């Protein structure tokens, strides 16, 4: 059976907070049950924006891995690794750079956006311009089919698809492609070969997408095709050369609406975060001192939850009964704000308890964390090496 392969990376530029948990990590934990998952620490990516603060990256790497493990990312289900431990990413990045039009990179929306937003940083470097291509290399080297990303990263996946197409177009055209493809069709055997040809024709002549899907799943089921033949037939189906690099899909994760302590989105740059493993007294204090509806000056003044950041947290953490209690108690001035905040304090602490406990195990056994990453990096590297072998051969670099 053909399983979707999911890949995602996270930049190590500081400690993770509950916004990362609700926005990204909860989703990773769920996906690891359903898909073959690769999650990596994007340390080279961090350098594209933080080249002048390598110490932050160094510190954040291991903490971030512990945070992942703490929330329940499970190394027996998902492969966890560090980007720089798989130097093949850099090789693919370099090779892809040869065929990447500079204009494509300059037109990636995050390029200008980030330069404007992070105007205190030097983003005029070659590394920063090339960062979407590095991301493409990350994805293409594992032939990932699904990439969970937020809205802002969708153009990067689109860009990656274009790079894959361009690569296949340039390098997938072996001189005898047609003959090799037809020989591969015959290897499927009479009935399947006939089906494949029918589907291919229906797709190519009528643009029938259903036929394309059928043909693809037919190819995925074939036992007696080698990987080179399979790539030829995927390419032959769509009318291009051999598919050496496959096009990934963006798996759009709903934008995290996780509110911070001040009612704005939780984010390090707003200084309104609760970190994943923050200690209990600090969490309690942060929530107790959160601003509330400014109309409630005195305990007896009625308030409006819609004007209060605490209410936003109730919407994340509280069940219907508690939410009704807040609505009535606030509007009728029958509860005080400290009282209202208590269920949020309890819920956040309860959410963090298993995280803190799991993290403790890993903090006490750093050798275990290192071996998880060593194993994951080895596994990733083997897979990356397979793709690189084909890429080098296609680009005329497989001298013997
Ligand atoms: N660019 C992503 C971010 O800023 C991180 C990242 C790097 C990534 N490589 C990736 C995400 C590959 C998905 C797939 O969040
Ligand atoms: Fe906010 Fe609750 Fe106070 Fe109302 S009672 S202002 S919702 S903290």
Tab-separated table of C-alpha atoms and ligand atoms in Angstrom:
chain	number	residue	atom	x	y	z
A	1	UNK	CA	0.000	0.000	0.000
A	2	UNK	CA	1.140	3.491	-0.811
A	3	UNK	CA	1.093	5.714	2.248
A	4	UNK	CA	1.287	9.456	2.310
A	5	UNK	CA	4.588	10.705	3.575
A	6	UNK	CA	4.368	13.807	5.708
A	7	UNK	CA	7.279	16.130	6.285
A	8	UNK	CA	7.512	19.246	8.356
A	9	UNK	CA	10.216	21.372	9.867
A	10	UNK	CA	10.425	23.933	12.615
A	11	UNK	CA	12.985	26.640	13.074
A	12	UNK	CA	14.869	26.602	16.382
A	13	UNK	CA	14.807	30.273	17.311
A	14	UNK	CA	13.613	30.234	20.914
A	15	UNK	CA	11.479	28.185	23.250
A	16	UNK	CA	8.090	26.888	22.212
A	17	UNK	CA	4.851	28.122	23.752
A	18	UNK	CA	1.218	27.061	23.910
A	19	UNK	CA	0.572	28.768	20.576
A	20	UNK	CA	2.949	26.294	18.926
A	21	UNK	CA	1.175	23.470	20.714
A	22	UNK	CA	-2.330	24.430	19.607
A	23	UNK	CA	-1.256	25.621	16.176
A	24	UNK	CA	1.208	22.972	15.082
A	25	UNK	CA	2.277	20.273	17.511
A	26	UNK	CA	-1.168	18.927	18.370
A	27	UNK	CA	-1.572	18.336	14.673
A	28	UNK	CA	1.782	16.542	14.429
A	29	UNK	CA	0.779	14.224	17.250
A	30	UNK	CA	-2.410	13.385	15.399
A	31	UNK	CA	-0.708	12.903	12.048
A	32	UNK	CA	1.867	10.497	13.389
A	33	UNK	CA	-0.980	8.002	13.968
A	34	UNK	CA	-2.109	8.165	10.359
A	35	UNK	CA	0.928	8.800	8.195
A	36	UNK	CA	4.585	8.107	7.812
A	37	UNK	CA	5.950	11.280	9.377
A	38	UNK	CA	9.291	13.066	9.253
A	39	UNK	CA	9.736	16.029	11.570
A	40	UNK	CA	12.954	17.972	11.633
A	41	UNK	CA	14.713	20.818	13.338
A	42	UNK	CA	15.348	23.361	10.588
A	43	UNK	CA	18.621	24.704	11.973
A	44	UNK	CA	19.950	25.873	8.612
A	45	UNK	CA	16.699	27.728	8.049
A	46	UNK	CA	17.155	29.469	11.367
A	47	UNK	CA	20.533	30.705	10.177
A	48	UNK	CA	18.971	32.394	7.154
A	49	UNK	CA	17.407	34.965	9.488
A	50	UNK	CA	19.563	34.577	12.613
A	51	UNK	CA	23.069	34.159	11.242
A	52	UNK	CA	24.366	36.604	13.805
A	53	UNK	CA	22.966	34.755	16.823
A	54	UNK	CA	24.159	31.168	16.515
A	55	UNK	CA	24.036	30.632	20.286
A	56	UNK	CA	20.247	30.984	20.317
A	57	UNK	CA	19.992	28.310	17.681
A	58	UNK	CA	22.337	26.011	19.520
A	59	UNK	CA	20.371	26.321	22.741
A	60	UNK	CA	17.014	26.030	21.076
A	61	UNK	CA	17.715	22.836	19.151
A	62	UNK	CA	17.709	20.400	22.061
A	63	UNK	CA	15.029	22.272	23.944
A	64	UNK	CA	12.823	22.114	20.928
A	65	UNK	CA	13.308	18.379	20.546
A	66	UNK	CA	12.427	17.956	24.222
A	67	UNK	CA	9.341	20.110	23.690
A	68	UNK	CA	8.252	17.869	20.822
A	69	UNK	CA	8.746	14.762	22.906
A	70	UNK	CA	6.995	16.427	25.829
A	71	UNK	CA	3.799	17.034	23.862
A	72	UNK	CA	3.714	13.436	22.708
A	73	UNK	CA	5.535	13.363	19.402
A	74	UNK	CA	6.534	9.722	19.462
A	75	UNK	CA	9.886	8.640	18.023
A	76	UNK	CA	8.581	5.111	17.524
A	77	UNK	CA	5.997	6.521	15.105
A	78	UNK	CA	7.658	9.566	13.597
A	79	UNK	CA	11.219	10.071	12.431
A	80	UNK	CA	12.817	13.034	14.217
A	81	UNK	CA	16.021	14.573	12.972
A	82	UNK	CA	18.114	17.691	12.610
A	83	UNK	CA	18.466	19.192	9.161
A	84	UNK	CA	22.234	19.762	9.357
A	85	UNK	CA	22.744	16.096	10.248
A	86	UNK	CA	21.571	15.245	6.753
A	87	UNK	CA	23.995	17.236	4.600
A	88	UNK	CA	22.278	15.880	1.482
A	89	UNK	CA	19.752	18.701	1.943
A	90	UNK	CA	22.559	21.139	1.138
A	91	UNK	CA	23.665	19.172	-1.884
A	92	UNK	CA	20.175	19.065	-3.319
A	93	UNK	CA	19.743	22.764	-2.569
A	94	UNK	CA	22.898	23.507	-4.525
A	95	UNK	CA	21.963	21.322	-7.472
A	96	UNK	CA	18.456	22.769	-7.635
A	97	UNK	CA	19.892	26.275	-7.506
A	98	UNK	CA	21.364	25.647	-10.960
A	99	UNK	CA	17.906	25.500	-12.511
A	100	UNK	CA	16.103	28.015	-10.304
A	101	UNK	CA	15.311	31.297	-12.023
A	102	UNK	CA	16.241	34.130	-9.669
A	103	UNK	CA	12.944	35.835	-10.430
A	104	UNK	CA	10.993	32.917	-8.981
A	105	UNK	CA	12.723	33.438	-5.654
A	106	UNK	CA	12.327	37.196	-5.721
A	107	UNK	CA	8.622	36.765	-6.327
A	108	UNK	CA	7.968	34.440	-3.360
A	109	UNK	CA	5.683	36.644	-1.210
A	110	UNK	CA	7.493	35.940	2.081
A	111	UNK	CA	10.673	37.407	0.607
A	112	UNK	CA	9.453	40.998	0.574
A	113	UNK	CA	7.008	40.560	3.477
A	114	UNK	CA	9.664	39.358	5.871
A	115	UNK	CA	12.095	42.033	4.793
A	116	UNK	CA	9.496	44.654	5.634
A	117	UNK	CA	8.312	43.001	8.837
A	118	UNK	CA	11.733	42.157	10.217
A	119	UNK	CA	13.339	45.429	9.220
A	120	UNK	CA	15.738	45.238	12.189
A	121	UNK	CA	17.343	42.171	10.589
A	122	UNK	CA	19.685	41.935	7.657
A	123	UNK	CA	17.700	39.915	5.155
A	124	UNK	CA	19.646	41.049	2.130
A	125	UNK	CA	21.698	37.877	2.006
A	126	UNK	CA	21.972	35.190	-0.621
A	127	UNK	CA	20.971	32.638	2.047
A	128	UNK	CA	17.727	34.405	2.816
A	129	UNK	CA	16.798	34.768	-0.843
A	130	UNK	CA	17.426	31.055	-1.327
A	131	UNK	CA	15.548	29.923	1.727
A	132	UNK	CA	12.383	28.772	-0.082
A	133	UNK	CA	14.617	26.651	-2.311
A	134	UNK	CA	16.250	25.107	0.740
A	135	UNK	CA	12.743	24.290	1.902
A	136	UNK	CA	12.032	22.715	-1.483
A	137	UNK	CA	15.133	20.572	-1.106
A	138	UNK	CA	13.935	19.513	2.378
A	139	UNK	CA	10.659	18.347	0.926
A	140	UNK	CA	11.770	16.884	-2.394
A	141	UNK	CA	14.642	14.891	-0.955
A	142	UNK	CA	12.132	12.700	0.949
A	143	UNK	CA	9.568	12.678	-1.836
A	144	UNK	CA	7.104	13.904	0.752
A	145	UNK	CA	3.539	13.879	-0.508
A	146	UNK	CA	1.992	16.052	2.186
A	147	UNK	CA	3.448	19.082	3.893
A	148	UNK	CA	1.471	20.523	6.794
A	149	UNK	CA	1.889	24.277	6.707
A	150	UNK	CA	0.095	27.450	7.647
A	151	UNK	CA	-1.383	29.798	5.072
A	152	UNK	CA	1.797	31.902	4.817
A	153	UNK	CA	3.832	28.912	3.661
A	154	UNK	CA	1.520	27.748	0.893
A	155	UNK	CA	3.438	29.731	-1.758
A	156	UNK	CA	6.566	27.811	-0.718
A	157	UNK	CA	4.869	24.521	-1.501
A	158	UNK	CA	3.617	25.888	-4.802
A	159	UNK	CA	7.174	27.000	-5.548
A	160	UNK	CA	8.426	23.519	-4.646
A	161	UNK	CA	5.996	21.960	-7.093
A	162	UNK	CA	7.255	24.246	-9.830
A	163	UNK	CA	10.846	23.338	-9.080
A	164	UNK	CA	10.018	19.623	-9.193
A	165	UNK	CA	8.246	20.061	-12.511
A	166	UNK	CA	11.123	22.049	-13.959
A	167	UNK	CA	13.626	19.467	-12.785
A	168	UNK	CA	11.649	16.573	-14.247
A	169	UNK	CA	11.174	18.456	-17.460
A	170	UNK	CA	14.878	19.164	-17.881
A	171	UNK	CA	16.362	15.925	-16.563
A	172	UNK	CA	13.592	13.382	-16.937
A	173	UNK	CA	13.939	13.229	-20.708
A	174	UNK	CA	16.144	10.291	-21.358
A	175	UNK	CA	16.898	9.948	-25.087
A	176	UNK	CA	14.908	6.726	-25.303
A	177	UNK	CA	12.191	7.724	-22.830
A	178	UNK	CA	9.268	6.732	-25.041
A	179	UNK	CA	10.598	3.196	-25.634
A	180	UNK	CA	11.498	2.687	-21.996
A	181	UNK	CA	8.070	3.850	-20.893
A	182	UNK	CA	6.340	1.510	-23.284
A	183	UNK	CA	8.495	-1.389	-22.160
A	184	UNK	CA	7.498	-0.580	-18.591
A	185	UNK	CA	3.821	-0.585	-19.560
A	186	UNK	CA	4.244	-4.102	-20.928
A	187	UNK	CA	5.849	-5.238	-17.678
A	188	UNK	CA	2.572	-4.532	-15.896
A	189	UNK	CA	0.986	-7.443	-17.741
A	190	UNK	CA	-1.889	-7.561	-20.196
A	191	UNK	CA	-4.853	-6.367	-18.175
A	192	UNK	CA	-3.117	-3.644	-16.195
A	193	UNK	CA	-1.199	-2.447	-19.232
A	194	UNK	CA	-4.450	-2.072	-21.129
A	195	UNK	CA	-6.054	-0.181	-18.230
A	196	UNK	CA	-3.065	2.120	-17.890
A	197	UNK	CA	-3.138	2.958	-21.602
A	198	UNK	CA	-6.861	3.647	-21.485
A	199	UNK	CA	-6.588	5.921	-18.463
A	200	UNK	CA	-3.611	7.710	-19.966
A	201	UNK	CA	-5.452	8.368	-23.166
A	202	UNK	CA	-8.551	9.575	-21.348
A	203	UNK	CA	-6.448	11.955	-19.303
A	204	UNK	CA	-4.327	13.242	-22.131
A	205	UNK	CA	-7.086	13.628	-24.684
A	206	UNK	CA	-9.975	14.723	-22.502
A	207	UNK	CA	-8.205	16.068	-19.417
A	208	UNK	CA	-10.163	13.563	-17.329
A	209	UNK	CA	-8.782	13.967	-13.781
A	210	UNK	CA	-10.550	10.892	-12.539
A	211	UNK	CA	-8.694	8.813	-15.099
A	212	UNK	CA	-5.454	10.360	-13.885
A	213	UNK	CA	-6.268	9.339	-10.312
A	214	UNK	CA	-7.171	5.798	-11.392
A	215	UNK	CA	-3.955	5.432	-13.329
A	216	UNK	CA	-1.926	6.704	-10.415
A	217	UNK	CA	-3.412	4.262	-7.967
A	218	UNK	CA	-2.952	1.511	-10.514
A	219	UNK	CA	0.761	2.368	-10.642
A	220	UNK	CA	1.018	2.495	-6.893
A	221	UNK	CA	-0.308	-1.057	-6.673
A	222	UNK	CA	2.125	-2.548	-9.173
A	223	UNK	CA	4.444	-5.062	-7.544
A	224	UNK	CA	6.577	-5.924	-10.535
A	225	UNK	CA	7.751	-2.449	-11.452
A	226	UNK	CA	11.089	-1.112	-10.234
A	227	UNK	CA	11.204	2.436	-8.967
A	228	UNK	CA	12.770	3.798	-12.159
A	229	UNK	CA	10.000	2.271	-14.285
A	230	UNK	CA	7.367	3.554	-11.932
A	231	UNK	CA	8.757	7.087	-12.204
A	232	UNK	CA	8.770	6.793	-15.975
A	233	UNK	CA	5.152	5.759	-15.986
A	234	UNK	CA	4.074	8.540	-13.644
A	235	UNK	CA	5.769	10.968	-16.000
A	236	UNK	CA	4.513	9.273	-19.164
A	237	UNK	CA	0.994	9.510	-17.793
A	238	UNK	CA	1.145	13.259	-17.509
A	239	UNK	CA	3.084	13.793	-20.690
A	240	UNK	CA	6.394	14.834	-19.183
A	241	UNK	CA	9.630	12.907	-18.718
A	242	UNK	CA	10.514	10.584	-15.891
A	243	UNK	CA	9.271	11.898	-12.522
A	244	UNK	CA	12.460	11.967	-10.546
A	245	UNK	CA	11.154	14.438	-8.010
A	246	UNK	CA	7.529	14.217	-7.021
A	247	UNK	CA	5.277	17.157	-6.389
A	248	UNK	CA	4.144	17.599	-2.786
A	249	UNK	CA	0.793	18.887	-1.606
A	250	UNK	CA	0.224	21.513	1.023
A	251	UNK	CA	-1.820	20.197	3.908
A	252	UNK	CA	-3.298	23.389	5.192
A	253	UNK	CA	-3.441	23.503	8.974
A	254	UNK	CA	-6.076	25.865	10.276
A	255	UNK	CA	-4.421	29.080	11.365
A	256	UNK	CA	-3.807	28.980	15.080
A	257	UNK	CA	-6.120	31.371	16.809
A	258	UNK	CA	-4.487	30.649	20.101
A	259	UNK	CA	-4.852	33.917	21.979
A	260	UNK	CA	-2.055	35.233	24.120
A	261	UNK	CA	-2.265	36.851	27.529
A	262	UNK	CA	-3.296	40.204	26.052
A	263	UNK	CA	-5.924	39.024	23.584
A	264	UNK	CA	-3.616	39.202	20.568
A	265	UNK	CA	-2.375	36.053	18.898
A	266	UNK	CA	0.147	34.313	21.133
A	267	UNK	CA	3.570	35.183	19.807
A	268	UNK	CA	7.051	35.687	21.145
A	269	UNK	CA	7.259	39.089	19.509
A	270	UNK	CA	4.200	40.323	21.430
A	271	UNK	CA	5.619	39.102	24.724
A	272	UNK	CA	2.281	37.489	25.623
A	273	UNK	CA	3.191	33.817	25.774
A	274	UNK	CA	3.044	30.928	28.178
A	275	UNK	CA	5.841	28.526	27.356
A	276	UNK	CA	5.119	24.845	27.013
A	277	UNK	CA	6.885	23.788	30.154
A	278	UNK	CA	6.613	26.962	32.172
A	279	UNK	CA	6.513	26.304	35.912
A	280	UNK	CA	3.198	26.352	37.741
A	281	UNK	CA	3.645	29.483	39.885
A	282	UNK	CA	4.651	31.501	36.855
A	283	UNK	CA	1.704	30.290	34.761
A	284	UNK	CA	-0.672	31.022	37.619
A	285	UNK	CA	0.711	34.476	38.090
A	286	UNK	CA	0.610	35.311	34.391
A	287	UNK	CA	-3.047	34.379	34.099
A	288	UNK	CA	-4.026	36.052	37.382
A	289	UNK	CA	-2.509	39.334	36.219
A	290	UNK	CA	-4.047	39.239	32.744
A	291	UNK	CA	-5.951	42.377	31.770
A	292	UNK	CA	-9.733	42.051	31.801
A	293	UNK	CA	-12.655	44.096	30.494
A	294	UNK	CA	-11.614	47.637	31.402
A	295	UNK	CA	-15.280	48.438	32.176
A	296	UNK	CA	-15.078	46.242	35.273
A	297	UNK	CA	-13.326	48.682	37.500
A	298	UNK	CA	-15.023	47.445	40.643
A	299	UNK	CA	-16.182	43.952	41.444
A	300	UNK	CA	-19.789	45.213	41.252
A	301	UNK	CA	-19.441	46.630	37.725
A	302	UNK	CA	-20.929	44.329	35.092
A	303	UNK	CA	-18.575	43.348	32.277
A	304	UNK	CA	-18.647	42.059	28.745
A	305	UNK	CA	-16.620	38.919	27.968
A	306	UNK	CA	-16.293	40.064	24.358
A	307	UNK	CA	-14.027	42.824	25.617
A	308	UNK	CA	-11.900	40.503	27.704
A	309	UNK	CA	-8.875	38.383	26.725
A	310	UNK	CA	-9.682	35.916	29.510
A	311	UNK	CA	-12.867	34.992	27.675
A	312	UNK	CA	-10.797	34.088	24.615
A	313	UNK	CA	-8.910	31.590	26.729
A	314	UNK	CA	-12.182	30.185	28.049
A	315	UNK	CA	-13.143	29.538	24.453
A	316	UNK	CA	-10.047	27.394	24.043
A	317	UNK	CA	-10.086	25.696	27.418
A	318	UNK	CA	-13.591	25.632	28.927
A	319	UNK	CA	-16.613	23.468	28.346
A	320	UNK	CA	-20.091	24.788	27.773
A	321	UNK	CA	-21.091	24.884	31.440
A	322	UNK	CA	-18.127	26.957	32.472
A	323	UNK	CA	-18.586	29.257	29.507
A	324	UNK	CA	-22.221	29.860	30.482
A	325	UNK	CA	-21.105	30.513	34.032
A	326	UNK	CA	-18.625	33.114	32.772
A	327	UNK	CA	-21.155	34.815	30.516
A	328	UNK	CA	-23.761	35.140	33.230
A	329	UNK	CA	-21.363	35.865	36.045
A	330	UNK	CA	-19.501	38.558	34.124
A	331	UNK	CA	-22.506	40.329	32.666
A	332	UNK	CA	-24.368	40.139	35.985
A	333	UNK	CA	-21.326	41.005	38.107
A	334	UNK	CA	-21.942	37.903	40.192
A	335	UNK	CA	-18.376	36.624	39.876
A	336	UNK	CA	-15.060	38.371	40.272
A	337	UNK	CA	-12.328	38.311	37.668
A	338	UNK	CA	-9.924	36.259	39.778
A	339	UNK	CA	-12.687	33.719	40.270
A	340	UNK	CA	-13.366	33.731	36.542
A	341	UNK	CA	-9.726	33.097	35.750
A	342	UNK	CA	-9.381	30.076	38.015
A	343	UNK	CA	-10.831	27.493	35.583
A	344	UNK	CA	-8.394	28.749	32.943
A	345	UNK	CA	-5.487	28.422	35.348
A	346	UNK	CA	-6.613	24.886	36.199
A	347	UNK	CA	-7.068	23.892	32.573
A	348	UNK	CA	-3.703	25.240	31.427
A	349	UNK	CA	-1.922	23.544	34.326
A	350	UNK	CA	-3.735	20.291	33.592
A	351	UNK	CA	-2.753	20.509	29.944
A	352	UNK	CA	0.865	21.123	30.845
A	353	UNK	CA	1.184	18.486	33.559
A	354	UNK	CA	1.783	15.495	31.269
A	355	UNK	CA	4.108	17.659	29.169
A	356	UNK	CA	6.175	18.595	32.164
A	357	UNK	CA	6.298	14.979	33.333
A	358	UNK	CA	7.372	13.631	29.969
A	359	UNK	CA	9.921	16.400	29.576
A	360	UNK	CA	11.376	15.511	32.977
A	361	UNK	CA	12.227	11.998	31.767
A	362	UNK	CA	14.074	13.396	28.788
A	363	UNK	CA	15.804	16.138	30.744
A	364	UNK	CA	17.174	13.486	33.062
A	365	UNK	CA	18.272	11.283	30.211
A	366	UNK	CA	19.837	13.533	27.618
A	367	UNK	CA	21.639	10.534	26.140
A	368	UNK	CA	18.242	9.164	25.184
A	369	UNK	CA	17.297	12.396	23.406
A	370	UNK	CA	20.569	12.358	21.525
A	371	UNK	CA	20.108	8.772	20.472
A	372	UNK	CA	16.551	9.454	19.252
A	373	UNK	CA	17.933	12.185	17.028
A	374	UNK	CA	20.922	10.113	15.941
A	375	UNK	CA	18.659	7.274	14.879
A	376	UNK	CA	16.190	9.566	13.172
A	377	UNK	CA	18.953	11.372	11.321
A	378	UNK	CA	20.419	8.070	10.111
A	379	UNK	CA	17.085	6.932	8.827
A	380	UNK	CA	16.415	10.250	7.113
A	381	UNK	CA	19.854	10.166	5.610
A	382	UNK	CA	19.347	6.756	4.048
A	383	UNK	CA	16.169	7.936	2.398
A	384	UNK	CA	17.769	11.192	1.265
A	385	UNK	CA	20.719	9.287	-0.180
A	386	UNK	CA	18.394	7.260	-2.413
A	387	UNK	CA	16.921	10.383	-3.963
A	388	UNK	CA	20.343	11.940	-4.351
A	389	UNK	CA	21.613	8.920	-6.235
A	390	UNK	CA	18.921	9.452	-8.856
A	391	UNK	CA	19.349	13.201	-8.912
A	392	UNK	CA	23.100	12.934	-9.452
A	393	UNK	CA	22.626	10.404	-12.179
A	394	UNK	CA	20.044	12.567	-13.925
A	395	UNK	CA	22.361	15.558	-13.762
A	396	UNK	CA	25.322	13.671	-15.145
A	397	UNK	CA	27.211	13.417	-11.878
A	398	UNK	CA	27.299	9.665	-11.391
A	399	UNK	CA	30.817	9.071	-12.689
A	400	UNK	CA	32.311	5.737	-11.901
B	1	LIG	N1	9.889	27.436	6.510
B	1	LIG	C1	9.221	26.789	7.597
B	1	LIG	C2	8.834	27.855	8.640
B	1	LIG	O1	9.343	28.947	8.608
B	1	LIG	C3	10.076	25.732	8.241
B	1	LIG	C4	10.461	24.703	7.259
B	1	LIG	C5	11.680	24.522	6.711
B	1	LIG	C6	9.618	23.718	6.693
B	1	LIG	N2	11.667	23.471	5.848
B	1	LIG	C7	10.425	22.962	5.807
B	1	LIG	C8	8.280	23.387	6.848
B	1	LIG	C9	9.905	21.912	5.053
B	1	LIG	C10	7.753	22.363	6.078
B	1	LIG	C11	8.567	21.626	5.206
B	1	LIG	O2	8.003	27.569	9.474
B	2	LIG	FE1	-13.114	38.869	31.867
B	2	LIG	FE2	-14.132	36.987	33.391
B	2	LIG	FE3	-13.574	39.386	34.405
B	2	LIG	FE4	-15.591	39.089	32.718
B	2	LIG	S1	-15.407	38.180	34.726
B	2	LIG	S2	-14.061	40.701	32.663
B	2	LIG	S3	-14.798	37.527	31.340
B	2	LIG	S4	-12.133	37.923	33.592
